[in-house]
């Protein structure tokens, strides 16, 4: 698989997270984002292990901050054996009150692996820029 | 190189960061911690690229919070081609006033690469647990 094709597949997963998971609050779409034994390391809390626990985390977080979108931009993609390491920038939009939104910028590192031929997030850690 | 040997080399780098960089405030020791073109993604600020800029960052941060130690514990080490991805736990001790310290717990992901035969941090991102 060429790196261009891999990057296109990654962009599709990142789009899915933004539009389906955050935008439509469809947690089932996380099956196509995270590996079954993925781990996330969120700021302000402990590590969360396993896709089912990760679904619970995102369901609570997205509702808790009333997130509307989470745009993900790849800054660098580093192939590493059969896997990939991505550095990215995240632009989070939350609805602070009806009709009013605020934006926050964050950054992340995702360790990507293939699961059943599909590129997915295996380790996901992020923090906010301010 | 066997994984046990790699893990021992990693533990030595992590010890160096804690004891020499933070404990002794010896920023030159970062030459043996980060690759020349490493990137760090600290909470509350933008990404920092390149070992020289990283030295400036840590010099300011360690002095700013009056850090005394930063113990690093590997939680998982995932070989990936010629490289490694590490999930870890960090225990930070800061001196809040003369003779008084406070501890904070964080977690991190480091993407390790070999540079001139030495294992080093190539991408380093972390956040605090509370």
mmCIF file of C-alpha atoms in Angstrom, chain A residues 39 41-47 75-76 78-81 83 85 87 107-109 111 113 122-123 125-130, chain B residues 39 41-47 75-76 78-81 83 85 87 107-109 111 113 122-123 125-130:
data_model
loop_
_atom_site.group_PDB
_atom_site.id
_atom_site.type_symbol
_atom_site.label_atom_id
_atom_site.label_comp_id
_atom_site.label_asym_id
_atom_site.label_seq_id
_atom_site.Cartn_x
_atom_site.Cartn_y
_atom_site.Cartn_z
ATOM 1 C CA UNK A 39 -6.109 2.795 24.565
ATOM 2 C CA UNK A 41 -4.959 8.880 27.306
ATOM 3 C CA UNK A 42 -7.256 11.860 27.896
ATOM 4 C CA UNK A 43 -6.159 14.986 29.787
ATOM 5 C CA UNK A 44 -7.610 15.264 33.281
ATOM 6 C CA UNK A 45 -8.251 11.557 33.796
ATOM 7 C CA UNK A 46 -6.755 8.080 33.725
ATOM 8 C CA UNK A 47 -6.004 5.972 30.653
ATOM 9 C CA UNK A 75 0.692 17.443 10.674
ATOM 10 C CA UNK A 76 3.031 14.510 10.086
ATOM 11 C CA UNK A 78 5.614 8.585 10.107
ATOM 12 C CA UNK A 79 5.534 5.009 8.767
ATOM 13 C CA UNK A 80 7.004 2.597 11.311
ATOM 14 C CA UNK A 81 7.193 -1.013 10.217
ATOM 15 C CA UNK A 83 2.273 0.720 11.606
ATOM 16 C CA UNK A 85 2.626 7.358 13.983
ATOM 17 C CA UNK A 87 1.102 13.970 14.802
ATOM 18 C CA UNK A 107 -2.882 18.494 19.363
ATOM 19 C CA UNK A 108 -2.511 14.751 19.397
ATOM 20 C CA UNK A 109 -0.370 11.738 18.645
ATOM 21 C CA UNK A 111 -0.369 5.264 16.857
ATOM 22 C CA UNK A 113 -2.416 -0.123 13.271
ATOM 23 C CA UNK A 122 -4.492 1.914 18.498
ATOM 24 C CA UNK A 123 -3.110 4.497 20.943
ATOM 25 C CA UNK A 125 -3.286 10.815 23.339
ATOM 26 C CA UNK A 126 -4.011 14.533 23.174
ATOM 27 C CA UNK A 127 -3.855 17.822 25.037
ATOM 28 C CA UNK A 128 -5.112 21.364 24.572
ATOM 29 C CA UNK A 129 -2.907 24.283 23.499
ATOM 30 C CA UNK A 130 -4.241 26.626 26.174
ATOM 31 C CA UNK B 39 9.175 17.041 18.612
ATOM 32 C CA UNK B 41 3.693 18.318 22.364
ATOM 33 C CA UNK B 42 3.294 19.903 25.810
ATOM 34 C CA UNK B 43 -0.100 20.690 27.369
ATOM 35 C CA UNK B 44 -1.002 24.375 27.375
ATOM 36 C CA UNK B 45 1.236 25.380 24.486
ATOM 37 C CA UNK B 46 2.218 24.699 20.893
ATOM 38 C CA UNK B 47 4.364 21.856 19.589
ATOM 39 C CA UNK B 75 3.265 0.877 31.170
ATOM 40 C CA UNK B 76 3.592 -0.746 27.752
ATOM 41 C CA UNK B 78 5.132 -1.794 21.555
ATOM 42 C CA UNK B 79 7.813 -2.658 18.983
ATOM 43 C CA UNK B 80 6.911 -1.208 15.595
ATOM 44 C CA UNK B 81 9.320 -2.018 12.779
ATOM 45 C CA UNK B 83 11.013 1.747 16.263
ATOM 46 C CA UNK B 85 5.926 3.149 20.958
ATOM 47 C CA UNK B 87 2.889 4.280 26.973
ATOM 48 C CA UNK B 107 0.848 9.992 31.472
ATOM 49 C CA UNK B 108 2.642 10.042 28.171
ATOM 50 C CA UNK B 109 3.239 8.415 24.821
ATOM 51 C CA UNK B 111 7.696 7.319 19.914
ATOM 52 C CA UNK B 113 13.812 5.794 17.415
ATOM 53 C CA UNK B 122 11.540 11.155 18.720
ATOM 54 C CA UNK B 123 7.980 12.271 19.532
ATOM 55 C CA UNK B 125 3.413 13.988 24.214
ATOM 56 C CA UNK B 126 1.928 14.033 27.695
ATOM 57 C CA UNK B 127 -0.906 15.295 29.863
ATOM 58 C CA UNK B 128 -1.800 15.390 33.551
ATOM 59 C CA UNK B 129 -4.362 13.109 35.184
ATOM 60 C CA UNK B 130 -6.067 15.919 37.090
#
